[in-house]
Amino acid sequence: MIGTPDPISNLRPVKYYIPPNESAEEKEWRESCIKVDQFNEEFWHHNNTLFVKAKADYEAQLIEKGEEVTAEALSVFYKDFLNKAYGRQMEYNRTWWKMNIAQLYPGFKAAIRSLKSKNDTTVSQVKGNGFWEKSFES
Protein backbone atom coordinates (compact mmCIF):
# COMPACT_ATOMS: atom_id res chain seq x y z
CA MET A 1 0.00 0.00 0.00
CA ILE A 2 1.28 3.47 -0.81
CA GLY A 3 0.64 6.30 1.62
CA THR A 4 0.52 10.06 1.29
CA PRO A 5 3.87 11.85 0.85
CA ASP A 6 5.85 12.72 3.94
CA PRO A 7 5.78 16.52 4.37
CA ILE A 8 9.56 16.76 4.78
CA SER A 9 11.10 13.96 2.70
CA ASN A 10 8.35 14.15 0.04
CA LEU A 11 8.55 10.34 -0.27
CA ARG A 12 5.46 8.18 -0.24
CA PRO A 13 5.71 5.44 2.41
CA VAL A 14 5.13 1.86 1.29
CA LYS A 15 3.42 -0.73 3.45
CA TYR A 16 4.45 -4.17 2.23
CA TYR A 17 1.98 -7.03 2.28
CA ILE A 18 3.05 -9.99 4.40
CA PRO A 19 1.42 -13.19 3.17
CA PRO A 20 0.41 -15.66 5.87
CA ASN A 21 2.72 -18.33 4.40
CA GLU A 22 5.69 -16.06 3.68
CA SER A 23 8.85 -18.06 3.00
CA ALA A 24 12.28 -17.17 4.34
CA GLU A 25 13.31 -15.99 0.85
CA GLU A 26 10.25 -13.77 0.52
CA LYS A 27 10.83 -12.33 3.98
CA GLU A 28 14.47 -11.59 3.17
CA TRP A 29 13.45 -9.77 -0.01
CA ARG A 30 10.67 -7.80 1.70
CA GLU A 31 13.02 -6.77 4.53
CA SER A 32 15.66 -5.62 2.03
CA CYS A 33 13.03 -3.46 0.34
CA ILE A 34 12.08 -1.96 3.69
CA LYS A 35 15.76 -1.29 4.46
CA VAL A 36 16.21 0.63 1.17
CA ASP A 37 13.00 2.58 1.82
CA GLN A 38 14.22 3.55 5.30
CA PHE A 39 17.58 4.62 3.89
CA ASN A 40 15.84 6.83 1.31
CA GLU A 41 13.50 8.32 3.91
CA GLU A 42 16.35 9.19 6.28
CA PHE A 43 18.52 10.71 3.56
CA TRP A 44 15.80 12.85 1.98
CA HIS A 45 14.41 13.93 5.35
CA HIS A 46 17.87 15.13 6.38
CA ASN A 47 18.66 16.68 2.98
CA ASN A 48 15.36 18.54 2.71
CA THR A 49 15.63 19.79 6.29
CA LEU A 50 19.07 21.22 5.49
CA PHE A 51 17.73 22.76 2.28
CA VAL A 52 14.76 24.49 3.91
CA LYS A 53 16.94 25.90 6.71
CA ALA A 54 19.65 27.08 4.30
CA LYS A 55 17.07 28.67 2.00
CA ALA A 56 15.39 30.51 4.89
CA ASP A 57 18.79 31.76 6.08
CA TYR A 58 19.68 32.95 2.57
CA GLU A 59 16.36 34.75 2.15
CA ALA A 60 16.84 36.43 5.55
CA GLN A 61 20.31 37.62 4.46
CA LEU A 62 18.87 39.09 1.27
CA ILE A 63 16.17 40.93 3.22
CA GLU A 64 18.74 42.24 5.74
CA LYS A 65 20.74 43.67 2.84
CA GLY A 66 17.58 45.31 1.52
CA GLU A 67 17.53 43.10 -1.56
CA GLU A 68 14.44 41.51 -3.03
CA VAL A 69 13.98 37.73 -2.95
CA THR A 70 13.63 36.91 -6.64
CA ALA A 71 13.98 33.79 -8.74
CA GLU A 72 17.30 35.15 -10.01
CA ALA A 73 18.58 35.74 -6.48
CA LEU A 74 17.47 32.27 -5.42
CA SER A 75 19.22 30.68 -8.41
CA VAL A 76 22.52 31.71 -6.80
CA PHE A 77 21.44 29.94 -3.61
CA TYR A 78 20.34 26.79 -5.48
CA LYS A 79 23.67 26.53 -7.30
CA ASP A 80 25.63 27.06 -4.09
CA PHE A 81 23.51 24.52 -2.19
CA LEU A 82 23.97 21.87 -4.90
CA ASN A 83 27.73 22.50 -5.05
CA LYS A 84 28.03 22.11 -1.27
CA ALA A 85 25.82 19.00 -1.27
CA TYR A 86 27.67 17.31 -4.14
CA GLY A 87 29.72 14.92 -1.97
CA ARG A 88 26.71 13.97 0.13
CA GLN A 89 24.60 13.35 -2.99
CA MET A 90 27.30 11.23 -4.61
CA GLU A 91 27.66 9.12 -1.46
CA TYR A 92 23.88 8.68 -1.38
CA ASN A 93 23.87 7.57 -5.04
CA ARG A 94 26.70 5.08 -4.51
CA THR A 95 25.03 3.59 -1.45
CA TRP A 96 21.61 3.51 -3.10
CA TRP A 97 23.00 1.64 -6.13
CA LYS A 98 24.80 -0.86 -3.91
CA MET A 99 21.65 -1.51 -1.89
CA ASN A 100 19.53 -1.97 -5.01
CA ILE A 101 22.02 -4.32 -6.64
CA ALA A 102 22.15 -6.28 -3.37
CA GLN A 103 18.36 -6.69 -3.63
CA LEU A 104 18.64 -8.62 -6.89
CA TYR A 105 19.70 -11.92 -5.30
CA PRO A 106 17.03 -11.97 -2.55
CA GLY A 107 14.41 -10.95 -5.13
CA PHE A 108 15.54 -13.69 -7.50
CA LYS A 109 15.43 -16.29 -4.70
CA ALA A 110 11.94 -15.16 -3.69
CA ALA A 111 10.69 -15.32 -7.29
CA ILE A 112 12.12 -18.81 -7.81
CA ARG A 113 10.63 -19.96 -4.51
CA SER A 114 7.25 -18.55 -5.58
CA LEU A 115 7.42 -20.30 -8.95
CA LYS A 116 8.34 -23.60 -7.30
CA SER A 117 5.47 -23.36 -4.85
CA LYS A 118 3.02 -22.67 -7.70
CA ASN A 119 4.20 -25.82 -9.48
CA ASP A 120 4.01 -27.90 -6.33
CA THR A 121 0.79 -29.90 -6.47
CA THR A 122 0.66 -30.33 -2.69
CA VAL A 123 0.35 -26.60 -2.10
CA SER A 124 -3.22 -25.36 -2.20
CA GLN A 125 -3.73 -22.58 -4.71
CA VAL A 126 -5.60 -20.14 -2.48
CA LYS A 127 -5.78 -16.52 -3.69
CA GLY A 128 -2.88 -14.56 -2.24
CA ASN A 129 -0.84 -17.71 -1.63
CA GLY A 130 1.94 -16.86 -4.08
CA PHE A 131 4.54 -14.16 -3.59
CA TRP A 132 3.44 -12.13 -6.61
CA GLU A 133 -0.28 -12.48 -5.85
CA LYS A 134 -0.65 -9.82 -3.22
CA SER A 135 -3.90 -8.72 -1.70
CA PHE A 136 -4.07 -5.44 0.17
CA GLU A 137 -7.57 -6.05 1.47
CA SER A 138 -7.10 -6.09 5.23
CSV table of C-alpha atoms in Angstrom, one decimal:
chain,number,residue,atom,x,y,z
A,1,MET,CA,0.0,0.0,0.0
A,2,ILE,CA,1.3,3.5,-0.8
A,3,GLY,CA,0.6,6.3,1.6
A,4,THR,CA,0.5,10.1,1.3
A,5,PRO,CA,3.9,11.8,0.9
A,6,ASP,CA,5.9,12.7,3.9
A,7,PRO,CA,5.8,16.5,4.4
A,8,ILE,CA,9.6,16.8,4.8
A,9,SER,CA,11.1,14.0,2.7
A,10,ASN,CA,8.3,14.1,0.0
A,11,LEU,CA,8.5,10.3,-0.3
A,12,ARG,CA,5.5,8.2,-0.2
A,13,PRO,CA,5.7,5.4,2.4
A,14,VAL,CA,5.1,1.9,1.3
A,15,LYS,CA,3.4,-0.7,3.4
A,16,TYR,CA,4.4,-4.2,2.2
A,17,TYR,CA,2.0,-7.0,2.3
A,18,ILE,CA,3.1,-10.0,4.4
A,19,PRO,CA,1.4,-13.2,3.2
A,20,PRO,CA,0.4,-15.7,5.9
A,21,ASN,CA,2.7,-18.3,4.4
A,22,GLU,CA,5.7,-16.1,3.7
A,23,SER,CA,8.8,-18.1,3.0
A,24,ALA,CA,12.3,-17.2,4.3
A,25,GLU,CA,13.3,-16.0,0.8
A,26,GLU,CA,10.3,-13.8,0.5
A,27,LYS,CA,10.8,-12.3,4.0
A,28,GLU,CA,14.5,-11.6,3.2
A,29,TRP,CA,13.4,-9.8,0.0
A,30,ARG,CA,10.7,-7.8,1.7
A,31,GLU,CA,13.0,-6.8,4.5
A,32,SER,CA,15.7,-5.6,2.0
A,33,CYS,CA,13.0,-3.5,0.3
A,34,ILE,CA,12.1,-2.0,3.7
A,35,LYS,CA,15.8,-1.3,4.5
A,36,VAL,CA,16.2,0.6,1.2
A,37,ASP,CA,13.0,2.6,1.8
A,38,GLN,CA,14.2,3.5,5.3
A,39,PHE,CA,17.6,4.6,3.9
A,40,ASN,CA,15.8,6.8,1.3
A,41,GLU,CA,13.5,8.3,3.9
A,42,GLU,CA,16.4,9.2,6.3
A,43,PHE,CA,18.5,10.7,3.6
A,44,TRP,CA,15.8,12.9,2.0
A,45,HIS,CA,14.4,13.9,5.3
A,46,HIS,CA,17.9,15.1,6.4
A,47,ASN,CA,18.7,16.7,3.0
A,48,ASN,CA,15.4,18.5,2.7
A,49,THR,CA,15.6,19.8,6.3
A,50,LEU,CA,19.1,21.2,5.5
A,51,PHE,CA,17.7,22.8,2.3
A,52,VAL,CA,14.8,24.5,3.9
A,53,LYS,CA,16.9,25.9,6.7
A,54,ALA,CA,19.6,27.1,4.3
A,55,LYS,CA,17.1,28.7,2.0
A,56,ALA,CA,15.4,30.5,4.9
A,57,ASP,CA,18.8,31.8,6.1
A,58,TYR,CA,19.7,32.9,2.6
A,59,GLU,CA,16.4,34.8,2.1
A,60,ALA,CA,16.8,36.4,5.6
A,61,GLN,CA,20.3,37.6,4.5
A,62,LEU,CA,18.9,39.1,1.3
A,63,ILE,CA,16.2,40.9,3.2
A,64,GLU,CA,18.7,42.2,5.7
A,65,LYS,CA,20.7,43.7,2.8
A,66,GLY,CA,17.6,45.3,1.5
A,67,GLU,CA,17.5,43.1,-1.6
A,68,GLU,CA,14.4,41.5,-3.0
A,69,VAL,CA,14.0,37.7,-3.0
A,70,THR,CA,13.6,36.9,-6.6
A,71,ALA,CA,14.0,33.8,-8.7
A,72,GLU,CA,17.3,35.1,-10.0
A,73,ALA,CA,18.6,35.7,-6.5
A,74,LEU,CA,17.5,32.3,-5.4
A,75,SER,CA,19.2,30.7,-8.4
A,76,VAL,CA,22.5,31.7,-6.8
A,77,PHE,CA,21.4,29.9,-3.6
A,78,TYR,CA,20.3,26.8,-5.5
A,79,LYS,CA,23.7,26.5,-7.3
A,80,ASP,CA,25.6,27.1,-4.1
A,81,PHE,CA,23.5,24.5,-2.2
A,82,LEU,CA,24.0,21.9,-4.9
A,83,ASN,CA,27.7,22.5,-5.0
A,84,LYS,CA,28.0,22.1,-1.3
A,85,ALA,CA,25.8,19.0,-1.3
A,86,TYR,CA,27.7,17.3,-4.1
A,87,GLY,CA,29.7,14.9,-2.0
A,88,ARG,CA,26.7,14.0,0.1
A,89,GLN,CA,24.6,13.3,-3.0
A,90,MET,CA,27.3,11.2,-4.6
A,91,GLU,CA,27.7,9.1,-1.5
A,92,TYR,CA,23.9,8.7,-1.4
A,93,ASN,CA,23.9,7.6,-5.0
A,94,ARG,CA,26.7,5.1,-4.5
A,95,THR,CA,25.0,3.6,-1.4
A,96,TRP,CA,21.6,3.5,-3.1
A,97,TRP,CA,23.0,1.6,-6.1
A,98,LYS,CA,24.8,-0.9,-3.9
A,99,MET,CA,21.6,-1.5,-1.9
A,100,ASN,CA,19.5,-2.0,-5.0
A,101,ILE,CA,22.0,-4.3,-6.6
A,102,ALA,CA,22.2,-6.3,-3.4
A,103,GLN,CA,18.4,-6.7,-3.6
A,104,LEU,CA,18.6,-8.6,-6.9
A,105,TYR,CA,19.7,-11.9,-5.3
A,106,PRO,CA,17.0,-12.0,-2.6
A,107,GLY,CA,14.4,-10.9,-5.1
A,108,PHE,CA,15.5,-13.7,-7.5
A,109,LYS,CA,15.4,-16.3,-4.7
A,110,ALA,CA,11.9,-15.2,-3.7
A,111,ALA,CA,10.7,-15.3,-7.3
A,112,ILE,CA,12.1,-18.8,-7.8
A,113,ARG,CA,10.6,-20.0,-4.5
A,114,SER,CA,7.2,-18.6,-5.6
A,115,LEU,CA,7.4,-20.3,-9.0
A,116,LYS,CA,8.3,-23.6,-7.3
A,117,SER,CA,5.5,-23.4,-4.9
A,118,LYS,CA,3.0,-22.7,-7.7
A,119,ASN,CA,4.2,-25.8,-9.5
A,120,ASP,CA,4.0,-27.9,-6.3
A,121,THR,CA,0.8,-29.9,-6.5
A,122,THR,CA,0.7,-30.3,-2.7
A,123,VAL,CA,0.3,-26.6,-2.1
A,124,SER,CA,-3.2,-25.4,-2.2
A,125,GLN,CA,-3.7,-22.6,-4.7
A,126,VAL,CA,-5.6,-20.1,-2.5
A,127,LYS,CA,-5.8,-16.5,-3.7
A,128,GLY,CA,-2.9,-14.6,-2.2
A,129,ASN,CA,-0.8,-17.7,-1.6
A,130,GLY,CA,1.9,-16.9,-4.1
A,131,PHE,CA,4.5,-14.2,-3.6
A,132,TRP,CA,3.4,-12.1,-6.6
A,133,GLU,CA,-0.3,-12.5,-5.8
A,134,LYS,CA,-0.7,-9.8,-3.2
A,135,SER,CA,-3.9,-8.7,-1.7
A,136,PHE,CA,-4.1,-5.4,0.2
A,137,GLU,CA,-7.6,-6.1,1.5
A,138,SER,CA,-7.1,-6.1,5.2
